[in-house]
Coordinates of C-alpha atoms in Angstrom, one line a residue:
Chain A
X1 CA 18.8 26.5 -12.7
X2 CA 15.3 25.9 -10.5
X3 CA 14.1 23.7 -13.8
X4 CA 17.0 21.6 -14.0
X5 CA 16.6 21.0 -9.8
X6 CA 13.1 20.5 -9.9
X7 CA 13.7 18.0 -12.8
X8 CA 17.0 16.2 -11.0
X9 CA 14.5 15.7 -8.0
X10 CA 11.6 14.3 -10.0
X11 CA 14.1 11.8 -11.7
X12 CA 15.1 11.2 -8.3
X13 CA 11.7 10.2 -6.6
X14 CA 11.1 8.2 -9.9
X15 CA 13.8 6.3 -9.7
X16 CA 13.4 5.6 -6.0
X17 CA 10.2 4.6 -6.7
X18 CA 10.4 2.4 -9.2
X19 CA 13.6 0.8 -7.5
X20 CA 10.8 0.7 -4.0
X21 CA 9.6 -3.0 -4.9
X22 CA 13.3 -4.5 -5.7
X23 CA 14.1 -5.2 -1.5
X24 CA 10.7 -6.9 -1.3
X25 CA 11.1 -9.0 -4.5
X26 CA 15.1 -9.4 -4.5
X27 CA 14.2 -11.2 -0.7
X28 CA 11.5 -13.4 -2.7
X29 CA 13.4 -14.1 -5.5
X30 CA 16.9 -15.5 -3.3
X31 CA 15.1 -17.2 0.0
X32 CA 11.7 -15.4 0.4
X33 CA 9.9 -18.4 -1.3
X34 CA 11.4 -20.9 1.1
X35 CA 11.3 -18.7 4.5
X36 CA 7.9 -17.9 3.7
X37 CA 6.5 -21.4 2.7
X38 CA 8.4 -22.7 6.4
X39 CA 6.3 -19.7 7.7
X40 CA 2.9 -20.4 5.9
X41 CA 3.3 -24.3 7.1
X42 CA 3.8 -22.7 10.8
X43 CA 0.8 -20.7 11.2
X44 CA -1.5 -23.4 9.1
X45 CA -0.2 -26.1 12.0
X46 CA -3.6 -27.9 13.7
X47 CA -1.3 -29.0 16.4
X48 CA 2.6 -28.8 17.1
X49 CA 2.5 -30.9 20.2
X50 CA 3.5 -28.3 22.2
X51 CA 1.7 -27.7 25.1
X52 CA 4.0 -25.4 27.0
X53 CA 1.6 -22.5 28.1
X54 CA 1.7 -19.3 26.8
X55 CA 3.3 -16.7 29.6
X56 CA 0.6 -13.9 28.3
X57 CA -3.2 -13.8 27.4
X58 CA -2.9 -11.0 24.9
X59 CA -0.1 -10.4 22.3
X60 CA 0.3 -6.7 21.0
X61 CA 2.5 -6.2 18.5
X62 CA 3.0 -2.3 17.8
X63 CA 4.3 -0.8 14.0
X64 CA 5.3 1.8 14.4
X65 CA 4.9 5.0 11.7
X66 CA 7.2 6.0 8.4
X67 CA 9.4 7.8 11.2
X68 CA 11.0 4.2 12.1
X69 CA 14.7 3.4 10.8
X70 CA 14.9 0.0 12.6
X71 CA 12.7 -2.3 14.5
X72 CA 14.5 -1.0 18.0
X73 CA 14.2 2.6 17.7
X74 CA 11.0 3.9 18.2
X75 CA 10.8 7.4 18.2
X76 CA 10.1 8.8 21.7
X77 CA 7.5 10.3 21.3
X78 CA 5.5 7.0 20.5
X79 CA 7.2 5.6 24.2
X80 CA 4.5 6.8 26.3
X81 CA 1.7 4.4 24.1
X82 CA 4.3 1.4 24.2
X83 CA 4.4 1.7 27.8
X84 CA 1.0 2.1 28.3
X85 CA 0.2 -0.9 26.4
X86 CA 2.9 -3.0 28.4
X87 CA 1.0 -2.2 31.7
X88 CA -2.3 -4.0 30.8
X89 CA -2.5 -6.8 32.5
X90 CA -2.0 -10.3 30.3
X91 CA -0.2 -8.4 27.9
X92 CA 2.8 -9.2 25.8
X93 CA 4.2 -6.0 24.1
X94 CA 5.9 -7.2 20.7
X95 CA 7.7 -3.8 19.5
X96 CA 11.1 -5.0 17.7
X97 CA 9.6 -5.6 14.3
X98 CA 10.6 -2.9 11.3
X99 CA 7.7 -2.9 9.0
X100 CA 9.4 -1.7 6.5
X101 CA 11.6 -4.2 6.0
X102 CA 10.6 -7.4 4.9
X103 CA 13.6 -9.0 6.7
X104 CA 13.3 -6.6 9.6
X105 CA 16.8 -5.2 8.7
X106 CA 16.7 -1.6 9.5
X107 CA 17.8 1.2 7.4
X108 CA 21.0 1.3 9.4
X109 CA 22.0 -2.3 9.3
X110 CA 23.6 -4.5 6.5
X111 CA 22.5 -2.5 3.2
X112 CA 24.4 -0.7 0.1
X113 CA 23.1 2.9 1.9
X114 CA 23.4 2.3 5.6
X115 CA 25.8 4.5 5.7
X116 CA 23.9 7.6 4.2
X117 CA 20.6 6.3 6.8
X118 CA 23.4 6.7 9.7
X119 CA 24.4 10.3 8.7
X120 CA 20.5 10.7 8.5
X121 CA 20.0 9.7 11.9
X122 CA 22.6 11.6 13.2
X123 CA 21.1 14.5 11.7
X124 CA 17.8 13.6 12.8
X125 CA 19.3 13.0 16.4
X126 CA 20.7 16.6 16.3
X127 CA 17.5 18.5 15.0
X128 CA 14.3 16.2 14.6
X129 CA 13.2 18.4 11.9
X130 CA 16.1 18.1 9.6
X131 CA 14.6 17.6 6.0
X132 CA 17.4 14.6 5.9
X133 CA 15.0 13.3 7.9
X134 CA 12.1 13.5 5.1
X135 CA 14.4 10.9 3.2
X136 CA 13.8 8.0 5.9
X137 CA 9.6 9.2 5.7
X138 CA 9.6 9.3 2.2
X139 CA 11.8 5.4 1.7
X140 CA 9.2 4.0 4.1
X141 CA 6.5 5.6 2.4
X142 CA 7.0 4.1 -0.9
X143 CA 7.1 0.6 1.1
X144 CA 3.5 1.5 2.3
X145 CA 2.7 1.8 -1.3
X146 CA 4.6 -1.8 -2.0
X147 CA 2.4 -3.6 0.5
X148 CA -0.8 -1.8 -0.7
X149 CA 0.1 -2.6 -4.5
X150 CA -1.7 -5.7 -5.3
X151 CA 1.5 -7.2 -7.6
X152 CA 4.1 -6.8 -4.5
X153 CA 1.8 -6.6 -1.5
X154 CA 1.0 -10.5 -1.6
X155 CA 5.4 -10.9 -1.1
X156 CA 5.9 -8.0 0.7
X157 CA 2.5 -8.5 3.3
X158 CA 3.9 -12.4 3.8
X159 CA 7.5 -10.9 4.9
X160 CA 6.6 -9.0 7.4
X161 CA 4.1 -11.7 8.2
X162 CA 6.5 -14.0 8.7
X163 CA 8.5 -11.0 10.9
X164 CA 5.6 -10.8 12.9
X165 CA 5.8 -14.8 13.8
X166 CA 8.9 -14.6 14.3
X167 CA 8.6 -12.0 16.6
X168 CA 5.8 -13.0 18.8
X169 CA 7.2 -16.9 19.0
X170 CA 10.2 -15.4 20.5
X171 CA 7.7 -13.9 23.1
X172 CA 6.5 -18.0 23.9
X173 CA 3.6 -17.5 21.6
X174 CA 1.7 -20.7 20.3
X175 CA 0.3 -20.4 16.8
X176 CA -1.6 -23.0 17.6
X177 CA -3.1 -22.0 20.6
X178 CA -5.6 -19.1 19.6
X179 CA -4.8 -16.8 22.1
X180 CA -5.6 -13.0 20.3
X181 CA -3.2 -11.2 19.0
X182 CA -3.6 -7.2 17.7
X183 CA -1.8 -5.1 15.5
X184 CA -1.3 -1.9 16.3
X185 CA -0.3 0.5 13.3
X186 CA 0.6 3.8 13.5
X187 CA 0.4 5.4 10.2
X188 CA 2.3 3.4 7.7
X189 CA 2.6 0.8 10.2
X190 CA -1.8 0.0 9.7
X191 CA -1.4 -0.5 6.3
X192 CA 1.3 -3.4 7.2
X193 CA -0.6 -4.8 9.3
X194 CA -3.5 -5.2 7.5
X195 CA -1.8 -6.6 4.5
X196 CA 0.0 -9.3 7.0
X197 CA -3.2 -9.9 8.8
X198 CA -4.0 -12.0 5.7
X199 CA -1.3 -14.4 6.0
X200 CA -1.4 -14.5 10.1
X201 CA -5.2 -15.1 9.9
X202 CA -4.8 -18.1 7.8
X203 CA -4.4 -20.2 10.5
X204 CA -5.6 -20.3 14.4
X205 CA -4.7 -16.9 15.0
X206 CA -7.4 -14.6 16.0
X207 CA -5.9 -11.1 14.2
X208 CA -7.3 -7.6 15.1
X209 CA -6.1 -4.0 14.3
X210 CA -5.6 -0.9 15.6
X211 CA -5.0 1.9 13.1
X212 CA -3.9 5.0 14.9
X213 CA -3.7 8.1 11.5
X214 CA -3.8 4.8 9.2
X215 CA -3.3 5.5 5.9
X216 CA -5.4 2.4 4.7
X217 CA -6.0 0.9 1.4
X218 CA -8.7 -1.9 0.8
X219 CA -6.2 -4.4 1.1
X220 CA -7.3 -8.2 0.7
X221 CA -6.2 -8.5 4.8
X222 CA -9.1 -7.3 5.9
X223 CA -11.5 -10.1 4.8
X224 CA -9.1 -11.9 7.3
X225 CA -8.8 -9.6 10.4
X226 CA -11.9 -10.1 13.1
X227 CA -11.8 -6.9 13.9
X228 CA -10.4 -3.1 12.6
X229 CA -10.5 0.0 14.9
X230 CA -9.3 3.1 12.8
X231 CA -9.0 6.2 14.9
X232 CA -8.5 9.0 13.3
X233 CA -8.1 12.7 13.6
X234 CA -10.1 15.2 12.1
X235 CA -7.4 17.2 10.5
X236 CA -5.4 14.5 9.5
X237 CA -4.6 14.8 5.8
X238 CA -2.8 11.8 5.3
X239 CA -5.1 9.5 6.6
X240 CA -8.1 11.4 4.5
X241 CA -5.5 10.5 1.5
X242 CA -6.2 7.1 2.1
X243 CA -10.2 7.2 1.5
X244 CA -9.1 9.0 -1.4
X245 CA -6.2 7.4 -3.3
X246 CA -7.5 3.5 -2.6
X247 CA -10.4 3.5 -4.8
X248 CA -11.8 0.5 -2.8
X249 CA -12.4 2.5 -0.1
X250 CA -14.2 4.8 -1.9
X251 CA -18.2 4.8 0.0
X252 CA -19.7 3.5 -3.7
X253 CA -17.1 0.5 -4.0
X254 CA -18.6 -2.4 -4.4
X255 CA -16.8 -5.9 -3.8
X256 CA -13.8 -4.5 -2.3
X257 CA -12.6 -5.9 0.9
X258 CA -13.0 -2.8 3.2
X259 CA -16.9 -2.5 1.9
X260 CA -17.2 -5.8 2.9
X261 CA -16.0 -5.7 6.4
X262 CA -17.8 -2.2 7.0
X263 CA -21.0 -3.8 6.3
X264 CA -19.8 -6.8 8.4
X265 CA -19.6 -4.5 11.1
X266 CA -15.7 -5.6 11.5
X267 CA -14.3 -1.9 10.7
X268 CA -14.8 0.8 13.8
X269 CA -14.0 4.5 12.8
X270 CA -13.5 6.8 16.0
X271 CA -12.5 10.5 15.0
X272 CA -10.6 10.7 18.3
X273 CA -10.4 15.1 17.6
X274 CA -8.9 17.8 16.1
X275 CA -5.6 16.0 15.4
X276 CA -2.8 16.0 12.8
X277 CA -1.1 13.5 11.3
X278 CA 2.0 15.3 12.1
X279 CA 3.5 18.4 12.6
X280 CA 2.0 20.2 15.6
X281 CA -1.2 18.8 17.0
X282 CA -0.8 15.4 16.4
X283 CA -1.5 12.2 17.8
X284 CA 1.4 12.1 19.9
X285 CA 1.9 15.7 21.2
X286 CA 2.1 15.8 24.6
X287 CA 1.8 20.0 24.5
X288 CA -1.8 20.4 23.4
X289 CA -4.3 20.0 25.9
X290 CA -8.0 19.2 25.2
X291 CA -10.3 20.9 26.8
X292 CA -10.7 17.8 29.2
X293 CA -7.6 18.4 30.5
X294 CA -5.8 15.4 28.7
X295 CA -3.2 15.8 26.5
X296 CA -3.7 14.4 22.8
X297 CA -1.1 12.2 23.4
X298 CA -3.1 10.8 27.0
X299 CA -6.0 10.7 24.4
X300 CA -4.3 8.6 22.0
X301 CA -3.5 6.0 24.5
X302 CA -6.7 6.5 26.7
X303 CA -8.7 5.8 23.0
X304 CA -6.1 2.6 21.9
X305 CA -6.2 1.1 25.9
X306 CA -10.5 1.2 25.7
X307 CA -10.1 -0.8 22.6
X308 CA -8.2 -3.0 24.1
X309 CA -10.3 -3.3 27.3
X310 CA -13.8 -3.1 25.3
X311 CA -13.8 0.5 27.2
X312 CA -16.0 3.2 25.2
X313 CA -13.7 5.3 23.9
X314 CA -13.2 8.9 25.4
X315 CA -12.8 11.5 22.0
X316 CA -12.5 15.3 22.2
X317 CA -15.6 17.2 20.8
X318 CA -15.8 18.9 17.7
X319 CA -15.6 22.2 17.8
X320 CA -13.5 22.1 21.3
X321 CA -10.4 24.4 21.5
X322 CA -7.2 22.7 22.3
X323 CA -4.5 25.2 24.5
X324 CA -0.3 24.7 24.6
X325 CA 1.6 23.9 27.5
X326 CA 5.2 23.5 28.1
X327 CA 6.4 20.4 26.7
Chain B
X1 CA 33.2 2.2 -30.8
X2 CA 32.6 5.9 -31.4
X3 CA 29.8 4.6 -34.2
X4 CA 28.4 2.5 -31.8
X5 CA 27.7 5.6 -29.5
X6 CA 26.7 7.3 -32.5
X7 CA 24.1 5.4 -33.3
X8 CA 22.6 5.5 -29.8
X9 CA 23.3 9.2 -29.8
X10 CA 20.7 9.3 -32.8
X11 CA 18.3 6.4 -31.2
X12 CA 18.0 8.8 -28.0
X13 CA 17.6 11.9 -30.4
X14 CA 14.7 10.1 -32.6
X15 CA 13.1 9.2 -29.5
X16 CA 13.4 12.5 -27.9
X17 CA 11.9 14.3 -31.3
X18 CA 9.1 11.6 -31.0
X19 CA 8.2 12.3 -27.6
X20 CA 8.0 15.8 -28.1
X21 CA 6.3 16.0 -31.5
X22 CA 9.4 17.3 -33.1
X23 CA 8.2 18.0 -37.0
X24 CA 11.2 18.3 -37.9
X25 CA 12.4 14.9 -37.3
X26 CA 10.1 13.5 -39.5
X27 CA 12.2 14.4 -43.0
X28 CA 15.7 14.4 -41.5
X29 CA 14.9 10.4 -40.2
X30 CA 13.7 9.7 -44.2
X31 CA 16.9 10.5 -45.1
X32 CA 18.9 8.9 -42.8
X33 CA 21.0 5.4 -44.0
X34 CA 19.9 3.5 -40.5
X35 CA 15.8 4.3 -40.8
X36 CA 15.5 0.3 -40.3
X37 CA 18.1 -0.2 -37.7
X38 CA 17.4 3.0 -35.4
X39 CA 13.2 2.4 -35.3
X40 CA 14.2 -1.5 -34.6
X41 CA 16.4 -0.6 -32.0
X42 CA 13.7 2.1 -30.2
X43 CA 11.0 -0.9 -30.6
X44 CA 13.5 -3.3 -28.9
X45 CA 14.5 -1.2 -25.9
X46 CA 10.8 -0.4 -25.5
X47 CA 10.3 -4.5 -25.5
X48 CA 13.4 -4.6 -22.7
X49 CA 11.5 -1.9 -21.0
X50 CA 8.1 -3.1 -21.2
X51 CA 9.0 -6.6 -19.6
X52 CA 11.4 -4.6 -16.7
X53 CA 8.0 -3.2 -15.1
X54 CA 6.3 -6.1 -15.7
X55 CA 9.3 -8.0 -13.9
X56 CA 7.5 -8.8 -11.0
X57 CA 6.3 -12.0 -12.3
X58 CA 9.4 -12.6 -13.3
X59 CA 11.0 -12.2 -9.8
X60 CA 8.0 -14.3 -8.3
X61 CA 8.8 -17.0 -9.9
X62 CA 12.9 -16.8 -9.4
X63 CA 14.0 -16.3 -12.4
X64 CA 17.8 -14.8 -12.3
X65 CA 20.3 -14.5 -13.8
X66 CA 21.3 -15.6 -17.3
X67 CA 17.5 -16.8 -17.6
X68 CA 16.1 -13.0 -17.0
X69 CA 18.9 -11.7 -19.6
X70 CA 17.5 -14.5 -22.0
X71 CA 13.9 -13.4 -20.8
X72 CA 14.4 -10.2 -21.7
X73 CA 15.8 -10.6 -25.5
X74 CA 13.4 -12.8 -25.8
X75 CA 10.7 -10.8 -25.0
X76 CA 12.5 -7.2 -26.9
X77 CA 12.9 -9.8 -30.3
X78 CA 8.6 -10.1 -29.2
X79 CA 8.1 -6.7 -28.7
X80 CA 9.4 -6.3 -32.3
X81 CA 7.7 -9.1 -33.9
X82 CA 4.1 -7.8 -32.5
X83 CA 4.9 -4.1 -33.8
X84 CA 5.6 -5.6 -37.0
X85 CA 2.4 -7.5 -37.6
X86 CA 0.6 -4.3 -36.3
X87 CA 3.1 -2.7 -39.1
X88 CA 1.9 -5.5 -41.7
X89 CA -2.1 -4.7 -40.6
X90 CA -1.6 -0.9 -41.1
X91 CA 0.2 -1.3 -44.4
X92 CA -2.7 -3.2 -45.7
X93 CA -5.6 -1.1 -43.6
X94 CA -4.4 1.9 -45.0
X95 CA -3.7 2.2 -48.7
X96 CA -7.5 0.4 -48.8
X97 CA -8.3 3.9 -47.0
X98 CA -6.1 6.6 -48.9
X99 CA -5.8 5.1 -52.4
X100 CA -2.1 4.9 -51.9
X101 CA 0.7 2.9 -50.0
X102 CA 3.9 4.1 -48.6
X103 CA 5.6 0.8 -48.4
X104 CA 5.7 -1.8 -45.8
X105 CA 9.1 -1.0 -45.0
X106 CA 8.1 2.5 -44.3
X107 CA 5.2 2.0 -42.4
X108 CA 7.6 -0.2 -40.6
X109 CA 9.6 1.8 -39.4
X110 CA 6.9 4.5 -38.8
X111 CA 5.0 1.6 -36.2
X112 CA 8.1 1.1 -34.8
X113 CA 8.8 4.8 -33.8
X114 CA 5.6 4.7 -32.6
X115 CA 6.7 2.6 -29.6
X116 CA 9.1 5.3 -28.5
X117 CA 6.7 6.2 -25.3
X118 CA 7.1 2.6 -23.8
X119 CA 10.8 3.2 -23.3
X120 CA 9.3 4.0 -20.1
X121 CA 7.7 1.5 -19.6
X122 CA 10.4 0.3 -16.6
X123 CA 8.4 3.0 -14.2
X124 CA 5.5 0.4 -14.4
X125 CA 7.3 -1.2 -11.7
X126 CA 6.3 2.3 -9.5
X127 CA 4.3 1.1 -6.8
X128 CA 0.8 1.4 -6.9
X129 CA 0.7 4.4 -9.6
X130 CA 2.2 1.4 -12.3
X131 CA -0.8 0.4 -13.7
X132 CA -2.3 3.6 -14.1
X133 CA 1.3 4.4 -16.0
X134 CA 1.3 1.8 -18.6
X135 CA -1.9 3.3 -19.5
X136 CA -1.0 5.9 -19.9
X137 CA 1.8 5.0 -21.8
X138 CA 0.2 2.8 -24.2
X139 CA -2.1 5.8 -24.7
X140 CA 0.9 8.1 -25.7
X141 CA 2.2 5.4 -27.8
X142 CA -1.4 5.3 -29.6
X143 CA -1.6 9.4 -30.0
X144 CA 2.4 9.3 -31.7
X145 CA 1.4 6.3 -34.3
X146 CA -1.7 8.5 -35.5
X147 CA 0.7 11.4 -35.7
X148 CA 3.2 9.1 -37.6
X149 CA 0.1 7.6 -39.5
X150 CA -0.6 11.1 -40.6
X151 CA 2.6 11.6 -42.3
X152 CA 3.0 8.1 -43.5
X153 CA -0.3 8.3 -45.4
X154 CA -0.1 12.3 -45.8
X155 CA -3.5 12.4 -44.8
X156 CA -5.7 14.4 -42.6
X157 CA -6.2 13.7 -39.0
X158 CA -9.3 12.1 -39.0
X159 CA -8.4 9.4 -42.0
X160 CA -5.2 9.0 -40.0
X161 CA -7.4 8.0 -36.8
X162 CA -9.3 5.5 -38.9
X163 CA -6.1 4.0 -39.7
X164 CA -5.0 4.1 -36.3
X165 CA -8.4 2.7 -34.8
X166 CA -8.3 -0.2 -37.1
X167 CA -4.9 -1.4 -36.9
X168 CA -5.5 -0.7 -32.8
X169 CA -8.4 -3.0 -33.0
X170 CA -6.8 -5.7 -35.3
X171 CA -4.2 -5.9 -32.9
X172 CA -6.5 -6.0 -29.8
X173 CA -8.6 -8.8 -31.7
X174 CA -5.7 -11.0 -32.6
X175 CA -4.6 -10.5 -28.6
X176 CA -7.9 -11.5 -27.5
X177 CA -8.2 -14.2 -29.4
X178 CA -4.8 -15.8 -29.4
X179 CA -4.0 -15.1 -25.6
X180 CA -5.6 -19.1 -24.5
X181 CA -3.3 -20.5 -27.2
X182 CA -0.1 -18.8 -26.6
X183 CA -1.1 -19.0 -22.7
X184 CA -1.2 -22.4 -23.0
X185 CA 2.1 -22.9 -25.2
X186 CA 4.0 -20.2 -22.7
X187 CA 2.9 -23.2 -19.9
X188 CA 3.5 -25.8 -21.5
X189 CA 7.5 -24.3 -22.1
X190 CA 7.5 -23.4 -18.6
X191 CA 6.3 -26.5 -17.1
X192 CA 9.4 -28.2 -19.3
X193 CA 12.1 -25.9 -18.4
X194 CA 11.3 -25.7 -14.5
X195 CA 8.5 -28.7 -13.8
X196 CA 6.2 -26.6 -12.1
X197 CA 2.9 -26.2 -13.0
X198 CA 2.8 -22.9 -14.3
X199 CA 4.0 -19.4 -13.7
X200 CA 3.1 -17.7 -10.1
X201 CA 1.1 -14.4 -9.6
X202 CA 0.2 -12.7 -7.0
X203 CA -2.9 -14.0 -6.6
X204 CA -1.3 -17.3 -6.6
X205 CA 0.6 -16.4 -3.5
X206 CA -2.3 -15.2 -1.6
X207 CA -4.4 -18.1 -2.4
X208 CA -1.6 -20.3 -0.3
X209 CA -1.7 -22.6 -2.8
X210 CA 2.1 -23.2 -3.3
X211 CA 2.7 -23.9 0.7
X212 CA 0.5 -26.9 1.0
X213 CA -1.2 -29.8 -0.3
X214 CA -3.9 -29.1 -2.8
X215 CA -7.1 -30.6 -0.9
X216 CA -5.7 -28.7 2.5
X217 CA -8.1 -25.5 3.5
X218 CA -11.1 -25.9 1.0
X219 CA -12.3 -22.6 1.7
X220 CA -9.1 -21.2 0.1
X221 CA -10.3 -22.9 -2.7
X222 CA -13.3 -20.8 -2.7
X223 CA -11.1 -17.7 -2.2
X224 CA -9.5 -17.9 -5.5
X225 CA -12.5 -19.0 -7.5

């Protein structure tokens, strides 16, 4: 009985994995090619004619992790970050693109299983733990690995590209105008945007990234992103899985795009502390208090705001034990 | 209609007993009527399964439809034509070896068996763990022809490898050496049927190429040399 389950749920990841790539390649196949060649000719513009100035100095645009169902729903414990980005001064906050979706349709929108990712939310809504909600991790997961893959990641990096235009356009941004623009990844959401920075970097854009837990591969993107700030917590499994799995990343790889921009000094790696990827202890819990007094979550956004503000960035010791407080 | 199921009923049983070794398969496939047929079919749904992970070229450059049902006979009647010149190599390879032949229709339809790993050769399509699986796949496909060559030749294992290595490398030669010329045919076909200039990889897309003029960005030229 446990062997025949155990095999029904490897068939099942299989086949969800190999059936990962289809949304990506189904979107290139039908009107990718077009939508992104209209996109491609956007950002390589030298001049639209448009000289309507831009309402912001700085455009952020924040992905958000494997957690995400739809470009509007970020999950709340990633609110405090979004709202501390959108009180910088300058500063556009771009937060309704789903990078897992290379048409930004979420989960719950028009698709053959939106009804099984509503019940999912709904269960996730009622207890945040629910292993329902493993499904939505585990379907975004396997799009992490589509933008990583070198075969897909070239279509599936230049959708959410051109989601990522889209998105920051609406927002009165000029492609042609060279005002910065950063990516800010959480987990899955670094690996996205380092496989669009490729695309958006083509052009005038200047493109940086913040990796907050990123589980990274040596994506092409990099050679095209001016600068990558990975912050990372000690106890972070998944992230370590990166450095692991992506054997471009490895310390002896030679030629591979994250060598290269590590010894351009383009790549910054700040072990903010003792943190999980998730779970308890995380980047985002607001319960554990460093011995500084700050919560890891105030660390998280104190360490992605310095960044931002070329502020040196304040990390918790090794070593230093972290207590609980009432959430 | 029930033979029809029958017959795929014993396709999926020979390539189950392949998969797992099964001994036993081995005499009670000899005396089957449909040897031919059922090790055909097995090498042709390996073919259809071969080109489904490799589909992504085939999605890149649009093809739907009717022309990726044609594209993948085409390439199953292929997958069955290569297996058979391997079959043709092995059936000359090893009698030099052994001192005696089983047939070229039996070693046939032992090469063909052979291919019984790359039915899953659709999980290619996995993401980032693909690669790594049609390796391994083509590796399992290499370890079940020496088994086959063993019984074909009723030889010893290491005779059977020699067999094995040889046709392996025959095969590897002729793909080496005839991958410019059928490149260039498989272009020239594709630039007729669809006027572009030739099929689209990923590496194509990255480069930009296909979004703008040709002299625009020359350090994207650069990039892709």
């Amino acid at each position: 009985m446990l062997t025949s389950l155990l095999i029904l749920v490897l068939v099942f990841i299989l086949l969800a994995l190999t059936i990962a790539p289809l949304d990506a390649l189904g979107w290139w196949s039908t009107k990718g090619a077009e939508e992104a060649a209209q996109t491609v000719q956007e950002i390589l513009v030298e001049d639209d004619g448009d000289d309507t100035p831009e309402p912001f100095d700085h455009y952020v645009v924040y992905l958000s992790g494997i957690g995400a169902i739809d470009g509007h729903s970020i999950p709340e414990e990633e609110l405090p970050l979004v709202d501390a980005l959108k009180a910088l001064p300058g500063t556009c906050v771009v937060s309704d693109v789903f990078p897992y979706s290379v048409t930004n349709k979420g989960l719950t929108g028009q698709r053959a299983l939106s009804w099984l990712w509503r019940r999912v939310e709904q269960a996730r809504l009622k207890k945040p733990e629910a292993l329902a909600g493993m499904l939505v991790n585990g379907r975004n997961a396997m799009q992490l690995f589509v933008s990583s893959d070198r075969r897909y990641g070239p279509a599936y990096n230049l959708g959410t590209a051109r989601e990522v235009v889209q998105a920051l356009r609406r927002q009165g941004y000029q492609l042609d105008g060279g005002k910065p623009v950063t990516l800010i990844g959480w987990s899955g959401g670094a690996q996205i945007s380092i496989g669009a920075a490729w695309y958006l970097g083509m052009g005038k854009i200047p493109v940086r990234v913040v990796s907050i837990g990123g589980m990274l591969s040596d994506d092409p993107g990099l050679a095209r992103v001016d600068h990558l700030w990975h912050l990372r917590g000690s106890k972070d499994v998944f992230e370590k899985l990166g450095g692991v799995m992506f054997a471009g990343r490895w310390p002896r790889a030679a030629f591979s795009p994250w060598s290269d921009a590590l010894k351009d000094g383009r790549i910054d790696i700040i072990e903010l502390g003792p943190m999980n990827h998730n779970g308890k202890e995380h980047y985002f819990d607001a319960t554990t208090v460093a011995p500084d007094g700050r919560t890891y979550l105030q660390v998280t956004i104190d360490a992605v705001v310095a960044v931002l503000t070329t502020q040196p960035v304040k990390t918790i010791p090794a070593g230093s034990p972290a207590k609980k407080v009432d959430g | 209609m029930q033979g029809f199921f029958d017959f795929f009923e014993t396709v999926w049983l020979v390539i189950w007993g392949v998969l797992t070794g099964d001994d036993s398969i081995a005499s009670w496939f000899a005396t089957h009527p449909l040897t031919l047929e059922i090790s055909v079919t097995i090498a042709a749904i390996a073919g259809v399964s071969t080109l489904l992970g490799d589909s992504v070229v085939l999605f890149l450059n649009r093809v739907r439809g009717w022309r990726f049902a044609v594209t993948m006979v085409l390439n199953a009647l292929g997958f069955v034509l290569l297996y058979a010149l391997q079959a043709f190599v092995i059936a000359i390879v090893g009698p030099l070896i052994v001192g005696h032949t089983p047939g070229l229709s039996a070693v046939t339809r032992g090469v063909m068996l052979a291919t019984a790993p790359m039915v899953f050769g659709f999980l290619v399509l996995i993401p980032y763990l693909g690669p790594a699986i049609a390796r391994l796949l083509q590796a399992w496909g290499l370890l079940v022809l020496l088994m086959v060559n063993e019984v074909l030749f009723d030889t010893d294992f290491w005779t059977a490898l020699l067999i094995t290595g040889i046709g392996w490398g025959v095969m590897q030669l002729l793909s080496w050496s005839l991958s410019r010329p059928v490149s260039w045919i498989g272009d020239r076909i594709w630039r007729l049927a669809t006027g572009k200039p030739s099929m689209m990889t990923g590496k194509d897309l990255l480069s930009g190429h296909m979004f703008m003029p040709l002299d625009y960005l020359p350090e994207l030229e650069e990039e892709k040399a």
